[in-house]
mmCIF file of C-alpha atoms in Angstrom:
data_model
loop_
_atom_site.group_PDB
_atom_site.id
_atom_site.type_symbol
_atom_site.label_atom_id
_atom_site.label_comp_id
_atom_site.label_asym_id
_atom_site.label_seq_id
_atom_site.Cartn_x
_atom_site.Cartn_y
_atom_site.Cartn_z
ATOM 1 C CA MET A 288 114.512 75.412 158.068
ATOM 2 C CA SER A 289 117.151 75.551 155.334
ATOM 3 C CA TYR A 290 120.775 76.527 155.942
ATOM 4 C CA LEU A 291 120.177 79.801 154.092
ATOM 5 C CA GLU A 292 117.238 80.687 156.330
ATOM 6 C CA LYS A 293 119.403 80.108 159.410
ATOM 7 C CA LEU A 294 121.762 82.851 158.200
ATOM 8 C CA LEU A 295 119.084 85.525 158.145
ATOM 9 C CA GLY A 296 119.155 88.292 160.699
ATOM 10 C CA GLU A 297 116.246 89.959 162.450
ATOM 11 C CA ASN A 298 113.792 91.559 159.987
ATOM 12 C CA GLU A 299 115.763 90.055 157.094
ATOM 13 C CA ARG A 300 113.996 88.052 154.420
ATOM 14 C CA ILE A 301 114.938 86.273 151.202
ATOM 15 C CA VAL A 302 113.864 88.048 148.009
ATOM 16 C CA LEU A 303 115.573 85.984 145.295
ATOM 17 C CA VAL A 304 117.682 82.820 145.110
ATOM 18 C CA THR A 305 119.560 81.672 142.009
ATOM 19 C CA ARG A 306 122.359 79.267 141.128
ATOM 20 C CA HIS A 307 124.854 78.612 138.385
ATOM 21 C CA HIS A 308 123.058 77.921 135.144
ATOM 22 C CA TRP A 309 122.320 74.259 134.448
ATOM 23 C CA LEU A 310 124.593 74.442 131.409
ATOM 24 C CA THR A 311 127.580 74.518 133.777
ATOM 25 C CA MET A 312 126.908 70.803 134.235
ATOM 26 C CA GLY A 313 126.757 70.213 130.482
ATOM 27 C CA GLY A 314 130.328 68.915 130.191
ATOM 28 C CA THR A 315 129.924 66.438 133.030
ATOM 29 C CA VAL A 316 126.627 65.103 131.676
ATOM 30 C CA PHE A 317 128.004 64.850 128.116
ATOM 31 C CA TRP A 318 131.056 62.777 129.054
ATOM 32 C CA ALA A 319 129.004 60.672 131.437
ATOM 33 C CA LEU A 320 126.644 59.787 128.586
ATOM 34 C CA ILE A 321 129.561 59.007 126.257
ATOM 35 C CA LEU A 322 131.119 56.671 128.828
ATOM 36 C CA ALA A 323 127.785 55.009 129.603
ATOM 37 C CA LEU A 324 127.095 54.423 125.896
ATOM 38 C CA ALA A 325 130.612 53.038 125.395
ATOM 39 C CA VAL A 326 130.073 50.579 128.247
ATOM 40 C CA LEU A 327 126.709 49.502 126.835
ATOM 41 C CA VAL A 328 128.200 48.966 123.362
ATOM 42 C CA ALA A 329 131.076 46.979 124.859
ATOM 43 C CA SER A 330 128.610 44.842 126.811
ATOM 44 C CA ILE A 331 126.614 44.083 123.664
ATOM 45 C CA LEU A 332 129.713 43.239 121.642
ATOM 46 C CA LEU A 333 130.951 40.955 124.396
ATOM 47 C CA GLY A 334 127.588 39.276 124.659
ATOM 48 C CA LEU A 335 126.737 40.766 128.070
ATOM 49 C CA ALA A 336 129.838 39.264 129.639
ATOM 50 C CA VAL A 337 129.569 37.818 133.109
ATOM 51 C CA GLY A 338 132.104 37.221 135.839
ATOM 52 C CA ALA A 339 134.925 39.663 136.536
ATOM 53 C CA LEU A 340 134.572 41.389 133.177
ATOM 54 C CA GLY A 341 130.849 41.824 133.637
ATOM 55 C CA LEU A 342 131.405 43.323 137.097
ATOM 56 C CA LEU A 343 133.970 45.727 135.682
ATOM 57 C CA LEU A 344 131.545 46.860 132.989
ATOM 58 C CA LEU A 345 128.858 47.373 135.615
ATOM 59 C CA LEU A 346 131.171 49.544 137.705
ATOM 60 C CA LEU A 347 132.091 51.554 134.613
ATOM 61 C CA LEU A 348 128.391 52.059 133.938
ATOM 62 C CA ILE A 349 127.688 53.245 137.495
ATOM 63 C CA LEU A 350 130.749 55.515 137.706
ATOM 64 C CA PRO A 351 129.490 58.274 135.352
ATOM 65 C CA LEU A 352 126.145 58.311 137.166
ATOM 66 C CA LEU A 353 127.937 58.861 140.468
ATOM 67 C CA VAL A 354 129.997 61.682 138.944
ATOM 68 C CA VAL A 355 126.838 63.384 137.679
ATOM 69 C CA LEU A 356 125.174 62.931 141.085
ATOM 70 C CA ARG A 357 128.219 64.416 142.849
ATOM 71 C CA ASP A 358 128.289 67.469 140.588
ATOM 72 C CA TRP A 359 124.508 67.923 140.891
ATOM 73 C CA ILE A 360 124.719 67.933 144.698
ATOM 74 C CA LYS A 361 127.538 70.485 144.510
ATOM 75 C CA TRP A 362 125.534 72.622 142.056
ATOM 76 C CA ARG A 363 122.431 72.401 144.228
ATOM 77 C CA ASN A 364 124.287 73.588 147.337
ATOM 78 C CA GLU A 365 126.012 76.546 145.652
ATOM 79 C CA MET A 366 123.586 79.441 145.529
ATOM 80 C CA TYR A 367 123.364 83.197 145.376
ATOM 81 C CA ALA A 368 120.673 84.985 147.364
ATOM 82 C CA VAL A 369 119.424 88.551 147.517
ATOM 83 C CA THR A 370 117.729 89.615 150.747
ATOM 84 C CA ASN A 371 116.314 92.984 151.691
ATOM 85 C CA LEU A 372 119.652 93.767 153.395
ATOM 86 C CA ARG A 373 122.488 91.985 151.567
ATOM 87 C CA VAL A 374 123.715 89.582 148.895
ATOM 88 C CA LEU A 375 124.871 86.147 150.051
ATOM 89 C CA GLN A 376 126.983 83.513 148.333
ATOM 90 C CA LEU A 377 126.869 79.965 149.721
ATOM 91 C CA GLU A 378 129.193 77.118 148.751
ATOM 92 C CA GLY A 379 129.895 73.604 149.993
ATOM 93 C CA VAL A 380 127.947 70.487 150.886
ATOM 94 C CA LEU A 381 129.339 69.399 154.262
ATOM 95 C CA ASN A 382 131.822 72.211 154.819
ATOM 96 C CA LYS A 383 130.031 75.478 154.171
ATOM 97 C CA ARG A 384 131.544 78.762 153.001
ATOM 98 C CA VAL A 385 129.409 81.900 153.184
ATOM 99 C CA SER A 386 130.300 85.375 151.948
ATOM 100 C CA ASP A 387 128.033 88.391 151.820
ATOM 101 C CA SER A 388 127.955 92.012 150.738
ATOM 102 C CA SER A 389 125.752 94.582 152.421
ATOM 103 C CA LEU A 390 123.477 96.401 149.986
ATOM 104 C CA GLU A 391 124.492 99.657 151.671
ATOM 105 C CA LYS A 392 128.085 99.100 150.517
ATOM 106 C CA VAL A 393 127.220 98.147 146.926
ATOM 107 C CA ASN A 394 128.435 100.938 144.644
ATOM 108 C CA ASP A 395 127.634 99.409 141.276
ATOM 109 C CA VAL A 396 126.439 96.202 139.618
ATOM 110 C CA VAL A 397 127.770 95.212 136.187
ATOM 111 C CA MET A 398 126.158 92.438 134.164
ATOM 112 C CA LYS A 399 127.763 90.773 131.146
ATOM 113 C CA GLN A 400 125.666 88.556 128.909
ATOM 114 C CA SER A 401 126.675 87.004 125.590
ATOM 115 C CA PHE A 402 124.333 86.150 122.717
ATOM 116 C CA TRP A 403 123.972 82.567 123.972
ATOM 117 C CA GLY A 404 123.585 83.943 127.459
ATOM 118 C CA ARG A 405 120.527 85.888 126.334
ATOM 119 C CA VAL A 406 119.163 82.804 124.569
ATOM 120 C CA PHE A 407 119.589 80.483 127.582
ATOM 121 C CA ASP A 408 119.248 83.182 130.267
ATOM 122 C CA PHE A 409 122.682 83.115 131.920
ATOM 123 C CA GLY A 410 125.463 85.637 132.431
ATOM 124 C CA ASP A 411 128.104 87.122 134.714
ATOM 125 C CA VAL A 412 127.360 89.666 137.439
ATOM 126 C CA GLU A 413 130.050 91.811 139.062
ATOM 127 C CA ILE A 414 129.178 93.424 142.379
ATOM 128 C CA MET A 415 131.393 96.412 143.172
ATOM 129 C CA THR A 416 131.477 97.352 146.838
ATOM 130 C CA ALA A 417 133.300 99.714 149.156
ATOM 131 C CA SER A 418 134.743 96.773 151.124
ATOM 132 C CA GLU A 419 138.299 95.483 150.963
ATOM 133 C CA ILE A 420 137.287 92.774 148.480
ATOM 134 C CA GLY A 421 136.150 95.462 146.050
ATOM 135 C CA VAL A 422 134.626 93.301 143.310
ATOM 136 C CA ASN A 423 132.700 90.079 143.740
ATOM 137 C CA LYS A 424 132.166 88.248 140.440
ATOM 138 C CA LEU A 425 129.367 85.704 140.045
ATOM 139 C CA SER A 426 130.066 83.713 136.886
ATOM 140 C CA MET A 427 127.473 82.110 134.617
ATOM 141 C CA ILE A 428 124.525 82.440 136.968
ATOM 142 C CA ALA A 429 120.938 81.795 135.909
ATOM 143 C CA HIS A 430 118.551 84.761 135.466
ATOM 144 C CA PRO A 431 121.249 87.482 135.680
ATOM 145 C CA VAL A 432 118.909 90.301 134.597
ATOM 146 C CA ARG A 433 116.412 89.484 137.348
ATOM 147 C CA PHE A 434 119.276 89.122 139.839
ATOM 148 C CA LYS A 435 120.664 92.562 138.996
ATOM 149 C CA THR A 436 117.295 94.350 138.978
ATOM 150 C CA THR A 437 116.361 92.716 142.286
ATOM 151 C CA MET A 438 119.584 93.978 143.853
ATOM 152 C CA VAL A 439 119.016 97.500 142.544
ATOM 153 C CA ASN A 440 115.391 97.539 143.693
ATOM 154 C CA GLN A 441 116.246 96.271 147.173
ATOM 155 C CA LYS A 442 119.065 98.797 147.556
ATOM 156 C CA GLU A 443 116.694 101.608 146.562
ATOM 157 C CA GLY A 444 114.021 100.223 148.870
ATOM 158 C CA LEU A 445 116.515 100.089 151.717
ATOM 159 C CA GLY A 446 116.987 103.824 151.336
ATOM 160 C CA GLU A 447 113.222 104.374 151.423
ATOM 161 C CA VAL A 448 112.871 102.316 154.597
ATOM 162 C CA GLU A 449 115.730 104.182 156.290
ATOM 163 C CA ALA A 450 114.219 107.546 155.342
ATOM 164 C CA PHE A 451 110.835 106.502 156.724
ATOM 165 C CA GLU A 452 112.330 105.188 159.965
ATOM 166 C CA SER A 453 114.247 108.424 160.438
ATOM 167 C CA ARG A 454 111.033 110.460 160.208
ATOM 168 C CA ALA A 455 109.138 107.934 162.331
ATOM 169 C CA ARG A 456 111.701 108.299 165.100
ATOM 170 C CA GLY A 457 110.961 112.005 165.052
ATOM 171 C CA VAL A 458 107.269 111.354 165.628
ATOM 172 C CA LEU A 459 107.840 108.752 168.328
ATOM 173 C CA SER A 460 110.392 110.801 170.219
ATOM 174 C CA ARG A 461 108.490 114.097 169.882
ATOM 175 C CA GLU A 462 111.588 115.904 168.686
ATOM 176 C CA PRO A 463 111.293 119.576 167.707
ATOM 177 C CA GLY A 464 109.257 119.838 164.536
ATOM 178 C CA ALA A 465 108.011 116.283 164.836
ATOM 179 C CA GLU A 466 104.468 117.455 165.515
ATOM 180 C CA ALA A 467 104.300 118.775 161.962
ATOM 181 C CA LEU A 468 104.520 115.241 160.635
ATOM 182 C CA ASP A 469 101.187 113.589 159.917
ATOM 183 C CA ALA A 470 101.045 110.155 161.578
ATOM 184 C CA PRO A 471 98.083 108.913 159.460
ATOM 185 C CA GLN A 472 99.980 109.891 156.326
ATOM 186 C CA MET A 473 103.018 108.042 157.591
ATOM 187 C CA ILE A 474 100.887 104.947 158.119
ATOM 188 C CA GLU A 475 99.879 105.187 154.460
ATOM 189 C CA GLU A 476 103.554 105.398 153.509
ATOM 190 C CA LEU A 477 104.220 102.435 155.755
ATOM 191 C CA ALA A 478 101.517 100.458 153.944
ATOM 192 C CA ALA A 479 103.151 101.379 150.632
ATOM 193 C CA LEU A 480 106.472 99.963 151.860
ATOM 194 C CA ARG A 481 104.672 96.778 152.831
ATOM 195 C CA ASP A 482 102.955 96.537 149.437
ATOM 196 C CA LYS A 483 106.333 96.921 147.703
ATOM 197 C CA GLY A 484 107.668 94.024 149.773
ATOM 198 C CA LEU A 485 110.204 96.250 151.521
ATOM 199 C CA ILE A 486 108.881 95.365 154.970
ATOM 200 C CA THR A 487 107.005 92.340 156.253
ATOM 201 C CA ALA A 488 103.393 92.284 157.445
ATOM 202 C CA ASP A 489 104.615 91.846 161.034
ATOM 203 C CA GLU A 490 106.909 94.878 160.734
ATOM 204 C CA PHE A 491 104.002 96.879 159.313
ATOM 205 C CA GLN A 492 101.704 95.997 162.219
ATOM 206 C CA ARG A 493 104.382 96.726 164.821
ATOM 207 C CA LYS A 494 105.363 100.112 163.382
ATOM 208 C CA LYS A 495 101.716 101.010 162.773
ATOM 209 C CA ALA A 496 100.903 100.308 166.438
ATOM 210 C CA GLU A 497 103.799 102.527 167.525
ATOM 211 C CA LEU A 498 102.575 105.389 165.359
ATOM 212 C CA LEU A 499 98.951 105.021 166.494
ATOM 213 C CA SER A 500 100.055 105.115 170.115
ATOM 214 C CA ARG A 501 101.392 108.644 169.541
ATOM 215 C CA MET A 502 98.254 110.025 167.928
#
């Protein structure tokens, strides 16, 4: 089980995971290649020197590779996830930092994408919430359009699920007027929520059994 999966609550599931675009590592990779090439050229000019100088050149050749590896591990462990309930931001390799915004509190999502962003599929996403933080900016993430649309769809779906559960509680509790609700029709609506990916198959079976028990 991944660290992200351990953060999930009951009936919460991951819908989309993205990271910073790979171009964010472009500068590190570029200078690492320049340094590696410089070391190789120096080795050739010096006739593949041995001894202390050769060891120094070897260390200089390994150093840029270690820098790239370090930045790749950092990039790999920094991710942005959309679940059916919230948006999570994870940072850190050994020491983790996790921040999240509930979809219920998201007021607006603004995406900014330059020409090159459209070409290489990266951009900035600003999540505006009703919390004290207010705005959470995700810079230069990969697949920003899909990230934004997924958030919007899950927020809308959350409203559909809440509306269904409110009516289902009426059927299950036999509140006044609840008898007018058609349980078989509600099971069809429940199946539609499952087909949209708004609820899991297990949730569908459990809620379906509850509704059937009242028929």
